[in-house]
Tab-separated table of C-alpha atoms in Angstrom:
chain	number	residue	atom	x	y	z
A	1	MET	CA	54.688	40.898	-3.104
A	2	GLY	CA	54.570	37.160	-3.911
A	3	PHE	CA	51.895	34.769	-2.605
A	4	LYS	CA	53.213	32.375	0.012
A	5	ILE	CA	51.606	28.938	0.270
A	6	THR	CA	51.404	27.842	3.885
A	7	LYS	CA	50.489	24.615	5.687
A	8	ASN	CA	47.211	26.242	6.739
A	9	PHE	CA	46.385	26.885	3.110
A	10	TYR	CA	46.929	23.210	2.244
A	11	LYS	CA	44.774	22.208	5.197
A	12	PHE	CA	41.987	24.586	4.117
A	13	TYR	CA	42.245	23.388	0.514
A	14	LEU	CA	42.027	19.733	1.555
A	15	ILE	CA	38.921	20.396	3.699
A	16	PHE	CA	37.329	22.271	0.792
A	17	ILE	CA	37.940	19.374	-1.605
A	18	ILE	CA	36.482	16.849	0.853
A	19	ILE	CA	33.341	18.940	1.451
A	20	PHE	CA	32.930	19.534	-2.288
A	21	CYS	CA	33.177	15.816	-3.055
A	22	VAL	CA	30.670	14.935	-0.332
A	23	PHE	CA	28.089	17.426	-1.616
A	24	GLN	CA	28.787	16.464	-5.217
A	25	ASN	CA	28.212	12.792	-4.433
A	26	GLN	CA	25.014	13.631	-2.553
A	27	SER	CA	23.819	15.670	-5.539
A	28	LEU	CA	24.585	12.847	-7.959
A	29	SER	CA	22.917	10.345	-5.627
A	30	ALA	CA	19.768	12.480	-5.451
A	31	ALA	CA	19.802	12.858	-9.236
A	32	ARG	CA	19.913	9.083	-9.632
A	33	GLU	CA	17.078	8.480	-7.181
A	34	PRO	CA	14.152	6.969	-9.077
A	35	LEU	CA	10.877	8.850	-9.107
A	36	ILE	CA	7.643	7.045	-8.266
A	37	ARG	CA	4.177	7.987	-9.537
A	38	VAL	CA	1.561	7.142	-6.906
A	39	LEU	CA	-2.207	7.198	-7.466
A	40	ILE	CA	-3.539	8.910	-4.329
A	41	SER	CA	-7.094	9.789	-5.377
A	42	LYS	CA	-9.624	8.497	-7.875
A	43	ASN	CA	-12.890	10.326	-7.485
A	44	ARG	CA	-15.478	12.611	-9.016
A	45	ASN	CA	-14.841	15.447	-6.564
A	46	LEU	CA	-11.488	16.791	-5.480
A	47	ARG	CA	-10.240	19.413	-3.037
A	48	ILE	CA	-6.592	20.573	-3.029
A	49	ARG	CA	-5.187	23.323	-0.837
A	50	SER	CA	-1.861	24.774	0.207
A	51	ASP	CA	-0.104	24.081	3.488
A	52	LYS	CA	-0.707	27.171	5.668
A	53	SER	CA	-0.169	30.378	3.679
A	54	ILE	CA	2.329	28.957	1.190
A	55	PRO	CA	0.829	29.360	-2.296
A	56	LEU	CA	0.486	26.546	-4.807
A	57	ILE	CA	1.548	26.784	-8.425
A	58	ILE	CA	-0.625	25.327	-11.169
A	59	LYS	CA	0.222	24.923	-14.823
A	60	GLY	CA	-1.189	23.158	-17.841
A	61	GLN	CA	-3.680	23.939	-20.619
A	62	LYS	CA	-4.633	27.596	-19.863
A	63	PHE	CA	-2.276	28.117	-16.909
A	64	SER	CA	1.408	28.965	-16.801
A	65	ASN	CA	2.767	28.878	-13.233
A	66	LYS	CA	-0.318	30.577	-11.781
A	67	LYS	CA	-0.214	31.010	-7.989
A	68	ILE	CA	-3.289	29.871	-6.057
A	69	LYS	CA	-4.251	28.974	-2.458
A	70	GLY	CA	-6.382	26.012	-3.390
A	71	LEU	CA	-8.733	24.523	-5.935
A	72	THR	CA	-11.776	22.301	-6.270
A	73	VAL	CA	-12.557	20.023	-9.188
A	74	LYS	CA	-16.027	18.553	-9.670
A	75	LYS	CA	-17.346	16.031	-12.160
A	76	GLU	CA	-21.056	16.624	-12.864
A	77	ASN	CA	-23.226	15.672	-15.822
A	78	ASN	CA	-20.221	14.553	-17.871
A	79	ARG	CA	-18.552	17.955	-17.405
A	80	THR	CA	-15.555	18.684	-15.206
A	81	SER	CA	-15.525	22.123	-13.546
A	82	LEU	CA	-12.546	23.834	-11.928
A	83	PHE	CA	-12.914	26.364	-9.065
A	84	PHE	CA	-10.173	28.431	-7.416
A	85	ASP	CA	-10.382	29.389	-3.727
A	86	LYS	CA	-10.109	33.119	-4.349
A	87	ASN	CA	-13.660	33.741	-5.567
A	88	LYS	CA	-15.260	30.260	-5.370
A	89	GLN	CA	-16.545	30.782	-8.904
A	90	LYS	CA	-16.078	28.362	-11.732
A	91	ILE	CA	-13.067	29.164	-13.873
A	92	TYR	CA	-13.811	26.871	-16.787
A	93	ASP	CA	-14.731	23.367	-17.830
A	94	LEU	CA	-11.788	21.004	-18.119
A	95	LYS	CA	-11.519	18.966	-21.273
A	96	ASN	CA	-11.358	15.199	-21.135
A	97	LYS	CA	-7.834	13.755	-20.832
A	98	VAL	CA	-6.386	17.139	-19.829
A	99	LYS	CA	-3.430	17.164	-17.409
A	100	LEU	CA	-2.725	19.851	-14.792
A	101	VAL	CA	0.395	20.007	-12.637
A	102	VAL	CA	0.211	21.367	-9.073
A	103	LYS	CA	3.184	21.973	-6.776
A	104	SER	CA	3.990	23.934	-3.650
A	105	SER	CA	5.907	27.156	-4.265
A	106	ASP	CA	8.462	26.287	-1.573
A	107	GLY	CA	8.438	22.490	-1.868
A	108	ARG	CA	6.354	21.903	1.264
A	109	GLY	CA	3.278	19.735	1.561
A	110	ILE	CA	0.064	19.884	-0.468
A	111	TRP	CA	-3.269	18.881	1.061
A	112	VAL	CA	-5.449	16.523	-0.965
A	113	GLY	CA	-8.629	16.075	1.027
A	114	GLN	CA	-7.509	15.219	4.572
A	115	LYS	CA	-3.992	14.036	3.683
A	116	ARG	CA	-0.791	15.985	3.029
A	117	TYR	CA	1.801	15.082	0.420
A	118	SER	CA	5.226	16.247	-0.719
A	119	GLY	CA	6.442	16.329	-4.310
A	120	ILE	CA	4.195	17.426	-7.175
A	121	LEU	CA	0.702	16.403	-8.253
A	122	ASN	CA	-0.572	15.466	-11.672
A	123	LEU	CA	-4.334	15.942	-12.123
A	124	LEU	CA	-5.766	13.878	-14.950
A	125	VAL	CA	-9.360	14.244	-16.121
A	126	LEU	CA	-10.602	10.987	-17.601
A	127	ASP	CA	-14.031	9.929	-18.839
A	128	SER	CA	-15.673	9.282	-15.481
A	129	GLU	CA	-13.095	10.198	-12.828
A	130	ILE	CA	-10.431	12.642	-11.725
A	131	LEU	CA	-7.088	11.007	-10.990
A	132	VAL	CA	-4.505	12.591	-8.690
A	133	ILE	CA	-0.990	11.218	-9.039
A	134	ASN	CA	1.742	12.162	-6.558
A	135	ILE	CA	5.236	12.234	-8.113
A	136	LEU	CA	8.211	12.193	-5.754
A	137	GLY	CA	11.549	10.535	-5.073
A	138	ILE	CA	11.159	6.954	-3.967
A	139	GLU	CA	13.132	7.418	-0.727
A	140	LYS	CA	10.844	10.214	0.461
A	141	TYR	CA	7.846	8.123	-0.604
A	142	LEU	CA	9.099	5.167	1.431
A	143	SER	CA	9.436	7.211	4.620
A	144	SER	CA	5.649	7.537	4.546
A	145	VAL	CA	4.964	4.013	3.284
A	146	VAL	CA	6.837	2.392	6.185
A	147	GLY	CA	4.790	4.440	8.672
A	148	SER	CA	1.584	3.604	6.800
A	149	GLU	CA	2.284	-0.134	6.688
A	150	MET	CA	3.797	-0.580	10.173
A	151	PRO	CA	3.412	1.229	13.503
A	152	ALA	CA	6.421	3.554	13.835
A	153	LYS	CA	6.929	2.354	17.436
A	154	TRP	CA	7.854	-1.136	16.229
A	155	PRO	CA	11.544	-2.238	16.401
A	156	LEU	CA	13.827	-0.437	13.968
A	157	GLU	CA	14.992	-3.652	12.275
A	158	ALA	CA	11.386	-4.541	11.421
A	159	LEU	CA	10.916	-1.070	9.921
A	160	LYS	CA	14.129	-1.496	7.935
A	161	ALA	CA	12.920	-4.853	6.606
A	162	GLN	CA	9.655	-3.177	5.579
A	163	ALA	CA	11.583	-0.359	3.860
A	164	ILE	CA	13.610	-2.795	1.738
A	165	ALA	CA	10.563	-4.908	0.858
A	166	SER	CA	8.468	-1.837	0.008
A	167	ARG	CA	11.264	-0.278	-2.101
A	168	THR	CA	11.601	-3.514	-4.050
A	169	TYR	CA	7.859	-3.859	-4.506
A	170	ALA	CA	7.440	-0.250	-5.708
A	171	LEU	CA	10.327	-0.362	-8.192
A	172	LYS	CA	8.969	-3.630	-9.566
A	173	GLN	CA	5.699	-1.813	-10.421
A	174	LYS	CA	7.324	0.978	-12.461
A	175	GLY	CA	6.530	1.351	-16.149
A	176	ASN	CA	2.733	1.590	-16.315
A	177	PRO	CA	1.497	4.333	-18.685
A	178	ILE	CA	-0.341	6.660	-16.244
A	179	TYR	CA	0.942	5.808	-12.762
A	180	ASP	CA	3.234	3.224	-11.201
A	181	ILE	CA	1.501	2.186	-8.001
A	182	ASP	CA	-1.695	2.570	-5.992
A	183	SER	CA	-1.687	4.084	-2.491
A	184	THR	CA	-4.068	1.508	-0.973
A	185	GLN	CA	-3.841	-2.149	0.062
A	186	LYS	CA	-4.281	-2.981	-3.615
A	187	ASN	CA	-0.514	-2.374	-3.759
A	188	GLN	CA	0.924	-0.879	-0.550
A	189	VAL	CA	-0.488	1.770	1.769
A	190	TYR	CA	0.779	5.349	1.411
A	191	ASN	CA	-0.919	7.936	3.639
A	192	GLY	CA	1.321	10.926	2.943
A	193	LEU	CA	3.448	13.088	5.224
A	194	GLU	CA	1.492	12.464	8.430
A	195	SER	CA	2.766	8.856	8.413
A	196	ARG	CA	6.397	9.953	8.153
A	197	THR	CA	8.293	10.021	11.462
A	198	TYR	CA	11.920	10.351	12.499
A	199	LYS	CA	12.074	6.587	13.018
A	200	THR	CA	10.574	5.638	9.645
A	201	ALA	CA	12.879	8.144	7.919
A	202	ARG	CA	15.823	6.591	9.738
A	203	ALA	CA	14.788	3.098	8.608
A	204	VAL	CA	14.634	4.274	4.997
A	205	ARG	CA	17.842	6.306	5.183
A	206	SER	CA	19.843	3.435	6.696
A	207	THR	CA	18.693	1.080	3.907
A	208	ARG	CA	18.922	3.625	1.077
A	209	SER	CA	18.629	2.046	-2.392
A	210	LEU	CA	18.728	-1.547	-1.050
A	211	VAL	CA	16.442	-4.002	-2.853
A	212	LEU	CA	15.715	-7.727	-2.913
A	213	THR	CA	16.858	-9.688	-5.963
A	214	TYR	CA	16.613	-13.231	-7.258
A	215	LYS	CA	18.890	-14.184	-10.163
A	216	ASN	CA	19.773	-10.482	-10.528
A	217	LYS	CA	16.159	-9.390	-10.992
A	218	LEU	CA	13.854	-7.569	-8.579
A	219	ILE	CA	11.576	-9.970	-6.762
A	220	ASN	CA	7.846	-9.576	-6.343
A	221	ALA	CA	8.282	-8.572	-2.686
A	222	LEU	CA	4.819	-9.379	-1.384
A	223	PHE	CA	4.045	-8.974	2.297
A	224	HIS	CA	1.040	-9.254	4.607
A	225	SER	CA	0.052	-8.613	8.199
A	226	SER	CA	-0.121	-12.073	9.766
A	227	SER	CA	-0.111	-15.593	8.294
A	228	GLY	CA	-1.501	-17.533	11.229
A	229	GLY	CA	1.609	-19.657	11.807
A	230	MET	CA	2.877	-20.535	8.306
A	231	THR	CA	3.250	-18.323	5.251
A	232	GLU	CA	1.820	-19.600	1.972
A	233	ASN	CA	3.293	-20.731	-1.341
A	234	SER	CA	2.565	-18.192	-4.069
A	235	GLN	CA	1.162	-20.857	-6.435
A	236	ASP	CA	-1.389	-21.909	-3.808
A	237	VAL	CA	-2.894	-18.411	-3.792
A	238	TRP	CA	-2.356	-17.288	-7.395
A	239	LYS	CA	-1.316	-19.031	-10.609
A	240	ASN	CA	2.315	-17.863	-10.640
A	241	GLU	CA	4.965	-19.815	-8.766
A	242	TYR	CA	7.951	-17.872	-7.438
A	243	PRO	CA	10.731	-19.944	-5.827
A	244	TYR	CA	11.454	-17.174	-3.312
A	245	LEU	CA	7.793	-17.036	-2.213
A	246	SER	CA	7.592	-20.451	-0.616
A	247	SER	CA	5.957	-21.433	2.655
A	248	VAL	CA	8.014	-20.873	5.822
A	249	ARG	CA	7.343	-20.777	9.535
A	250	ASP	CA	5.890	-17.516	10.841
A	251	PHE	CA	6.430	-15.989	14.294
A	252	ASP	CA	3.137	-14.095	14.561
A	253	ARG	CA	1.534	-15.810	17.543
A	254	ASN	CA	1.418	-12.797	19.823
A	255	ASN	CA	-0.729	-10.420	17.790
A	256	PRO	CA	-4.339	-9.208	17.899
A	257	LYS	CA	-5.052	-10.350	14.325
A	258	LEU	CA	-4.143	-13.980	14.867
A	259	GLN	CA	-7.700	-15.247	15.375
A	260	TRP	CA	-10.982	-13.747	14.190
A	261	LYS	CA	-14.584	-14.593	13.421
A	262	LYS	CA	-17.353	-12.953	11.455
A	263	LYS	CA	-21.119	-13.547	11.431
A	264	PHE	CA	-23.502	-13.399	8.468
A	265	SER	CA	-27.286	-13.455	8.664
A	266	SER	CA	-29.323	-15.193	5.966
A	267	GLY	CA	-30.335	-11.771	4.677
A	268	GLU	CA	-26.704	-10.685	4.322
A	269	LEU	CA	-25.836	-13.907	2.507
A	270	GLN	CA	-28.776	-13.320	0.166
A	271	LYS	CA	-27.316	-9.926	-0.797
A	272	LEU	CA	-23.801	-11.306	-1.195
A	273	PHE	CA	-24.813	-14.314	-3.293
A	274	PRO	CA	-28.081	-13.355	-5.050
A	275	GLU	CA	-27.423	-15.619	-8.060
A	276	ILE	CA	-27.973	-18.762	-5.941
A	277	GLY	CA	-30.347	-17.237	-3.394
A	278	GLY	CA	-27.911	-16.914	-0.489
A	279	ILE	CA	-25.998	-19.750	1.162
A	280	LYS	CA	-27.551	-22.656	3.025
A	281	LYS	CA	-24.456	-24.876	3.065
A	282	ILE	CA	-20.715	-24.589	2.374
A	283	GLU	CA	-18.528	-27.537	1.458
A	284	ILE	CA	-14.732	-27.097	1.492
A	285	LEU	CA	-13.383	-28.937	-1.564
A	286	ASN	CA	-9.643	-28.608	-0.926
A	287	ILE	CA	-7.138	-26.781	1.223
A	288	THR	CA	-3.439	-25.929	0.938
A	289	ASN	CA	-0.713	-27.624	2.958
A	290	THR	CA	-0.874	-24.750	5.450
A	291	GLY	CA	-4.643	-25.128	5.952
A	292	ARG	CA	-5.962	-22.290	3.780
A	293	VAL	CA	-9.075	-22.813	1.718
A	294	LYS	CA	-8.422	-23.219	-2.011
A	295	ASN	CA	-11.938	-23.954	-3.273
A	296	VAL	CA	-15.439	-24.313	-1.824
A	297	LYS	CA	-18.843	-25.354	-3.114
A	298	ILE	CA	-21.723	-23.191	-1.949
A	299	PHE	CA	-25.377	-24.281	-1.928
A	300	GLY	CA	-28.263	-21.843	-2.015
A	301	LYS	CA	-32.006	-21.672	-2.584
A	302	TYR	CA	-31.627	-21.576	-6.388
A	303	GLY	CA	-28.710	-23.952	-6.885
A	304	SER	CA	-24.996	-24.277	-6.209
A	305	ASP	CA	-21.698	-22.796	-7.344
A	306	GLN	CA	-17.975	-23.432	-6.975
A	307	ILE	CA	-15.750	-20.546	-5.903
A	308	SER	CA	-12.097	-20.145	-4.920
A	309	GLY	CA	-11.015	-19.305	-1.406
A	310	VAL	CA	-9.491	-16.050	-2.693
A	311	ASP	CA	-12.796	-15.013	-4.302
A	312	ILE	CA	-15.012	-15.896	-1.356
A	313	ARG	CA	-12.649	-14.015	0.956
A	314	LYS	CA	-12.938	-10.950	-1.269
A	315	ARG	CA	-16.713	-11.120	-1.625
A	316	MET	CA	-17.318	-11.626	2.102
A	317	ASN	CA	-14.556	-9.188	3.116
A	318	LEU	CA	-12.754	-11.732	5.292
A	319	LYS	CA	-9.294	-11.219	6.775
A	320	SER	CA	-7.716	-14.299	5.178
A	321	THR	CA	-8.407	-17.619	3.441
A	322	PHE	CA	-7.327	-19.481	6.587
A	323	MET	CA	-10.999	-20.006	7.472
A	324	ARG	CA	-13.665	-22.519	8.433
A	325	PHE	CA	-17.468	-22.287	8.293
A	326	LYS	CA	-20.274	-23.188	10.687
A	327	PHE	CA	-24.030	-22.625	10.533
A	328	ILE	CA	-25.927	-22.145	13.786
A	329	GLU	CA	-29.600	-21.573	14.524
A	330	ASP	CA	-30.441	-18.170	15.883
A	331	LYS	CA	-32.475	-18.209	19.077
A	332	LYS	CA	-35.284	-16.280	17.424
A	333	TYR	CA	-38.736	-17.810	17.457
A	334	ILE	CA	-42.247	-17.021	16.387
A	335	SER	CA	-45.048	-18.050	18.770
A	336	ASP	CA	-48.401	-18.979	17.221
A	337	ASN	CA	-51.726	-19.417	18.942
A	338	ASP	CA	-50.751	-22.958	19.918
A	339	ASN	CA	-47.576	-21.678	21.677
A	340	SER	CA	-45.374	-23.660	19.226
A	341	ASN	CA	-41.902	-22.233	18.570
A	342	ILE	CA	-40.538	-21.999	14.980
A	343	PRO	CA	-36.886	-21.032	14.247
A	344	ILE	CA	-36.783	-18.353	11.588
A	345	GLU	CA	-33.213	-18.386	10.251
A	346	LYS	CA	-29.656	-19.689	10.491
A	347	THR	CA	-26.503	-17.648	10.936
A	348	LEU	CA	-23.166	-18.398	9.278
A	349	ILE	CA	-20.089	-17.981	11.452
A	350	VAL	CA	-16.705	-17.855	9.731
A	351	PHE	CA	-13.724	-18.617	11.970
A	352	GLY	CA	-10.267	-17.675	10.778
A	353	GLN	CA	-6.597	-17.041	11.480
A	354	GLY	CA	-4.169	-14.424	10.243
A	355	SER	CA	-4.700	-11.326	8.133
A	356	GLY	CA	-3.815	-10.929	4.468
A	357	HIS	CA	-2.950	-13.261	1.608
A	358	GLY	CA	-0.227	-15.001	3.631
A	359	VAL	CA	2.489	-14.802	0.941
A	360	GLY	CA	5.947	-13.352	1.533
A	361	MET	CA	6.951	-11.386	4.611
A	362	SER	CA	4.673	-11.452	7.643
A	363	GLN	CA	4.789	-8.037	9.288
A	364	TRP	CA	3.930	-9.402	12.728
A	365	GLY	CA	6.509	-12.123	12.207
A	366	ALA	CA	9.094	-9.474	11.309
A	367	ARG	CA	8.201	-7.575	14.474
A	368	TYR	CA	8.754	-10.661	16.618
A	369	MET	CA	12.092	-11.510	14.995
A	370	ALA	CA	13.304	-7.916	15.385
A	371	SER	CA	12.262	-7.903	19.060
A	372	LYS	CA	14.505	-10.958	19.548
A	373	GLY	CA	17.520	-9.167	18.107
A	374	GLN	CA	17.338	-10.321	14.476
A	375	LYS	CA	18.587	-7.842	11.855
A	376	ALA	CA	16.586	-6.756	8.814
A	377	GLU	CA	18.695	-8.880	6.458
A	378	ARG	CA	18.030	-12.037	8.497
A	379	ILE	CA	14.304	-11.269	8.649
A	380	LEU	CA	14.053	-10.767	4.905
A	381	LYS	CA	16.056	-13.861	4.019
A	382	HIS	CA	13.811	-15.925	6.267
A	383	PHE	CA	10.617	-14.892	4.499
A	384	TYR	CA	12.054	-14.615	0.949
A	385	LYS	CA	14.054	-17.746	0.166
A	386	GLY	CA	17.331	-17.533	-1.767
A	387	VAL	CA	17.303	-13.756	-2.314
A	388	GLY	CA	20.112	-11.229	-2.381
A	389	ILE	CA	20.060	-7.701	-0.909
A	390	LYS	CA	21.846	-5.185	-3.137
A	391	PRO	CA	21.806	-1.474	-4.098
A	392	PHE	CA	19.270	-0.869	-6.828
A	393	SER	CA	20.359	-0.982	-10.458
A	394	LYS	CA	18.233	-0.517	-13.575
A	395	ASN	CA	19.654	-3.841	-14.733
A	396	TYR	CA	17.466	-5.520	-12.094
A	397	LEU	CA	14.230	-4.442	-13.790
């Protein structure tokens, strides 16, 4: 009996081809997704465990896909010891520069200390520290970065702007020998799976692969919390001048980080600046066009020194370089037998505005613009001048 081709068969065949092409394209897209290597821990002691009862798999040096529930690595007396959870006894001493690979047997999360991560982990034993590097697809990484850098309850368009800026910034960092990017404010904050929400994942998914370019190259997509009214020119903070990182108006007025102050006792200043015996006087030498401090001269008991606004901010752990200084006398007195009062010290008060280096996108400014109906593209092109927004290509590196 011959086979009869019907209209239903053609319909079924067409649906099959469409579904196949969709899944094939998704597979190819996933295969092209860049991987990112993120430094998530740099310590002398390390604790890694599985998520619930799902075993971990470890390999490298003496191990070949060994299943474990967890492990502890300790650096003591120039020796690195490895312990498995099963018996809590030391397995062996790890050699310097050894690499171990840890992954979840079903692809779920892995706990490193108090944070949970997807992907795989590389454990590197170096001279004085144990490095843990999380390797995963950049889109999955970004779903956590957006939630680490911005509150997930913020407007979706602000989250989308953050996703594009963070993707650009991360891809720009790729190529270092051991890892690509740090998980702290040194680069951009990445707190693992607990910072990933439906809304942050949606922001990343809806901007998939989009990056910021200038003359067909990835930009240095810097961002910060709040500028205090005007963002800063890159050359006024660091040596490099980027045309797309020029000063623009910020919209960050309604935020809790806009104004701040911090007090320092004479004893604290002595500890911070021991080489000149503390600080008795601060003279601002010059400021930027936006009002940030570029350089100051500090006077202490043993002499004076000149220091940049960036350096004094770092040493004193201040929120920004948009700052001013004032010394006041503490109302502390010593009474002698003649009932005379003698002031014993002065306190330095630093007043400031904004939070962060002030260059590039202001996160609070992005929030405000998004709340007024502005789209992510408009937000980004306000803070990064003359840029394009395109799907990522290796040609942009």
